[in-house]
Tab-separated table of C-alpha atoms in Angstrom:
chain	number	residue	atom	x	y	z
J	1	MET	CA	-0.142	-0.127	0.165
J	2	GLY	CA	1.298	3.382	-0.787
J	3	ARG	CA	1.693	6.566	1.402
J	4	ILE	CA	-1.519	8.516	1.925
J	5	SER	CA	-0.419	12.624	1.111
J	6	ALA	CA	-1.181	15.309	3.529
J	7	GLN	CA	-4.149	16.148	1.816
J	8	GLU	CA	-5.828	13.011	1.700
J	9	ARG	CA	-5.185	12.633	5.379
J	10	ARG	CA	-6.750	15.757	5.858
J	11	GLU	CA	-9.824	14.823	4.117
J	12	SER	CA	-9.883	11.902	6.202
J	13	VAL	CA	-9.567	13.886	9.180
J	14	ILE	CA	-12.708	16.109	7.880
J	15	ARG	CA	-14.818	12.870	7.726
J	16	ALA	CA	-13.711	11.928	11.226
J	17	ALA	CA	-14.533	15.450	12.450
J	18	VAL	CA	-18.073	15.454	11.131
J	19	ALA	CA	-18.833	12.067	12.622
J	20	GLU	CA	-17.314	12.850	16.249
J	21	PHE	CA	-18.609	16.110	16.453
J	22	ALA	CA	-21.931	15.345	15.018
J	23	LEU	CA	-22.614	12.753	18.002
J	24	ARG	CA	-20.779	14.182	20.409
J	25	GLY	CA	-21.015	18.507	19.944
J	26	TYR	CA	-17.524	20.922	19.770
J	27	TYR	CA	-17.096	20.442	23.683
J	28	GLY	CA	-17.958	16.918	23.862
J	29	THR	CA	-15.697	15.868	21.308
J	30	THR	CA	-11.891	15.725	21.969
J	31	THR	CA	-9.054	15.791	19.036
J	32	GLU	CA	-8.003	12.698	20.702
J	33	ALA	CA	-10.806	11.025	19.437
J	34	ILE	CA	-10.817	11.928	16.241
J	35	ALA	CA	-7.037	11.336	15.774
J	36	LYS	CA	-7.814	7.764	16.806
J	37	ARG	CA	-10.814	7.128	14.497
J	38	VAL	CA	-8.840	8.405	11.618
J	39	GLY	CA	-5.870	6.313	13.172
J	40	VAL	CA	-3.297	9.198	13.577
J	41	THR	CA	-1.827	10.809	16.714
J	42	GLN	CA	-2.925	14.074	17.865
J	43	PRO	CA	0.595	15.838	16.909
J	44	TYR	CA	0.077	14.878	13.504
J	45	LEU	CA	-3.364	15.897	13.711
J	46	PHE	CA	-2.173	19.631	14.729
J	47	ARG	CA	0.252	19.610	11.769
J	48	LEU	CA	-2.807	19.167	9.322
J	49	PHE	CA	-4.931	21.627	11.598
J	50	PRO	CA	-3.890	24.537	13.836
J	51	GLY	CA	-6.667	23.433	16.381
J	52	LYS	CA	-9.604	21.801	17.392
J	53	ARG	CA	-11.535	25.236	16.126
J	54	ALA	CA	-9.947	24.788	13.049
J	55	ILE	CA	-10.953	20.989	12.877
J	56	PHE	CA	-14.723	22.316	13.707
J	57	VAL	CA	-14.403	24.724	10.799
J	58	ALA	CA	-13.569	22.410	8.536
J	59	ALA	CA	-16.260	19.997	9.601
J	60	LEU	CA	-19.206	22.110	9.436
J	61	THR	CA	-17.898	23.694	6.340
J	62	ARG	CA	-17.560	20.298	4.412
J	63	SER	CA	-21.174	19.297	5.682
J	64	MET	CA	-22.930	22.434	4.497
J	65	GLU	CA	-20.800	22.070	0.962
J	66	ASP	CA	-22.007	18.418	0.851
J	67	THR	CA	-25.598	19.622	1.054
J	68	ARG	CA	-25.480	22.545	-1.007
J	69	LEU	CA	-23.969	20.386	-3.696
J	70	ALA	CA	-26.245	17.467	-3.488
J	71	PHE	CA	-28.767	20.090	-3.915
J	72	GLU	CA	-26.606	21.150	-7.373
J	73	ARG	CA	-26.192	18.381	-8.847
J	74	ALA	CA	-29.852	17.184	-8.253
J	75	ALA	CA	-31.116	19.870	-10.337
J	76	GLU	CA	-28.503	20.174	-13.080
J	77	GLY	CA	-30.255	19.862	-16.285
J	78	VAL	CA	-33.615	19.435	-14.917
J	79	GLU	CA	-36.032	21.525	-16.340
J	80	GLY	CA	-39.359	23.168	-14.854
J	81	SER	CA	-38.706	23.710	-10.846
J	82	GLU	CA	-41.745	21.290	-10.223
J	83	ARG	CA	-39.092	18.456	-11.680
J	84	ALA	CA	-35.893	20.457	-9.641
J	85	LEU	CA	-38.045	20.585	-6.420
J	86	GLY	CA	-38.318	16.842	-6.709
J	87	ALA	CA	-35.057	15.947	-7.864
J	88	MET	CA	-33.491	18.313	-4.734
J	89	ALA	CA	-36.161	16.277	-2.358
J	90	ARG	CA	-34.886	12.846	-3.685
J	91	ALA	CA	-31.246	14.028	-3.599
J	92	TYR	CA	-31.588	15.504	-0.026
J	93	ALA	CA	-33.497	12.360	1.348
J	94	ARG	CA	-30.521	9.835	0.126
J	95	LEU	CA	-28.067	12.485	1.666
J	96	MET	CA	-29.633	12.327	4.973
J	97	SER	CA	-30.151	8.189	4.416
J	98	GLU	CA	-26.977	7.525	3.520
J	99	HIS	CA	-24.884	10.245	5.748
J	100	PRO	CA	-26.990	11.244	8.586
J	101	GLU	CA	-23.992	13.034	10.028
J	102	THR	CA	-24.169	15.568	7.469
J	103	LEU	CA	-27.446	16.823	9.039
J	104	LEU	CA	-26.176	16.165	13.007
J	105	MET	CA	-22.833	18.405	11.898
J	106	GLN	CA	-25.064	21.065	10.722
J	107	VAL	CA	-27.115	21.014	13.732
J	108	GLN	CA	-24.303	20.954	15.816
J	109	GLY	CA	-22.957	23.968	14.124
J	110	HIS	CA	-26.238	25.654	14.832
J	111	VAL	CA	-26.098	25.023	18.538
J	112	HIS	CA	-22.567	26.228	18.438
J	113	VAL	CA	-23.345	29.299	16.402
J	114	ALA	CA	-25.677	30.345	19.700
J	115	ALA	CA	-22.352	29.345	22.163
J	116	ALA	CA	-20.037	31.084	20.355
J	117	THR	CA	-21.990	34.344	19.976
J	118	ALA	CA	-23.006	34.442	23.479
J	119	ARG	CA	-19.050	34.774	24.225
J	120	GLY	CA	-18.601	37.612	21.850
J	121	ASP	CA	-17.127	35.523	19.094
J	122	ASP	CA	-19.117	35.706	15.506
J	123	GLN	CA	-16.909	33.754	13.367
J	124	PHE	CA	-19.018	30.653	13.433
J	125	GLY	CA	-22.264	32.573	12.916
J	126	GLU	CA	-20.336	33.990	10.028
J	127	LEU	CA	-19.362	30.875	8.373
J	128	VAL	CA	-23.501	29.615	9.110
J	129	ARG	CA	-24.920	32.544	7.548
J	130	THR	CA	-22.909	32.450	4.663
J	131	GLY	CA	-23.558	28.959	4.110
J	132	TRP	CA	-27.065	29.192	4.232
J	133	MET	CA	-26.755	32.136	1.836
J	134	ARG	CA	-25.488	29.850	-0.584
J	135	LEU	CA	-28.142	27.204	0.121
J	136	TRP	CA	-30.543	29.418	-0.453
J	137	GLU	CA	-29.392	30.764	-3.813
J	138	THR	CA	-28.502	27.156	-4.900
J	139	VAL	CA	-32.077	26.177	-3.967
J	140	ARG	CA	-34.224	29.110	-5.318
J	141	LEU	CA	-32.426	29.444	-8.865
J	142	PRO	CA	-33.442	25.913	-10.187
J	143	LEU	CA	-37.043	27.020	-8.956
J	144	GLY	CA	-37.482	29.789	-11.279
J	145	ALA	CA	-36.113	32.327	-8.337
J	146	ASP	CA	-39.435	31.922	-6.319
J	147	ALA	CA	-38.515	32.826	-2.981
J	148	ASP	CA	-41.960	31.514	-2.011
J	149	LYS	CA	-41.181	27.715	-3.292
J	150	ALA	CA	-37.329	28.058	-1.992
J	151	THR	CA	-38.756	29.025	1.681
J	152	ALA	CA	-41.311	26.227	1.433
J	153	PHE	CA	-38.516	23.502	0.178
J	154	LEU	CA	-36.143	24.489	2.991
J	155	ALA	CA	-38.976	24.811	5.613
J	156	HIS	CA	-39.922	21.184	4.941
J	157	GLY	CA	-36.310	20.377	4.939
J	158	MET	CA	-35.766	22.012	8.499
J	159	LEU	CA	-38.797	19.985	9.902
J	160	ILE	CA	-37.348	16.576	8.550
J	161	ASN	CA	-33.911	18.014	9.960
J	162	THR	CA	-35.526	18.331	13.534
J	163	LEU	CA	-37.457	15.117	13.454
J	164	THR	CA	-34.046	13.385	12.177
J	165	ALA	CA	-32.251	14.877	14.799
J	166	ILE	CA	-34.626	13.746	17.852
J	167	GLY	CA	-34.446	10.203	16.391
J	168	LEU	CA	-38.342	9.823	14.740
J	169	PRO	CA	-38.131	6.993	12.328
J	170	SER	CA	-37.536	7.694	8.848
J	171	ASP	CA	-41.451	6.425	8.146
J	172	CYS	CA	-42.625	8.756	10.097
J	173	ARG	CA	-40.603	11.996	9.116
J	174	ASP	CA	-43.094	12.912	5.846
J	175	ALA	CA	-44.798	16.048	7.524
J	176	ARG	CA	-47.437	15.028	4.738
J	177	SER	CA	-48.992	12.251	5.679
């Protein structure tokens, strides 16, 4: 087996961090747990990232971008806002089913925004707000720039997120049933 590059190892750390932070949050996750999940030492982890905060930022950024890209790819080449809406909804359901840690990482990010802001630190708030606006535009444009449709789609998604985060079984998550 060949050597793994620092960039590949960095990607492994980000994926491990998403999984760890998703389950335990910022304060409940140790860099030791992330390093152990990846199979590296903590000193090596800190050669890739300057600290826990940077790892959290990278994990949160990745989870938001993975969601945005799922919507973008789903709507690519789809004609008509209703078809785009359906394609994005299916892509999101698939993402949440295959990678629930993506959603849970974002939930942890939202919680951490409130905690950090209370301490006078707005970096996480800016990061999440920027990610949210990119997500909004990614959803809104295939829907014919219809703000009402985009709002309804994202609101339904947030309901699904909440039900998923509290552990409601997937067959109970469709708010239309």
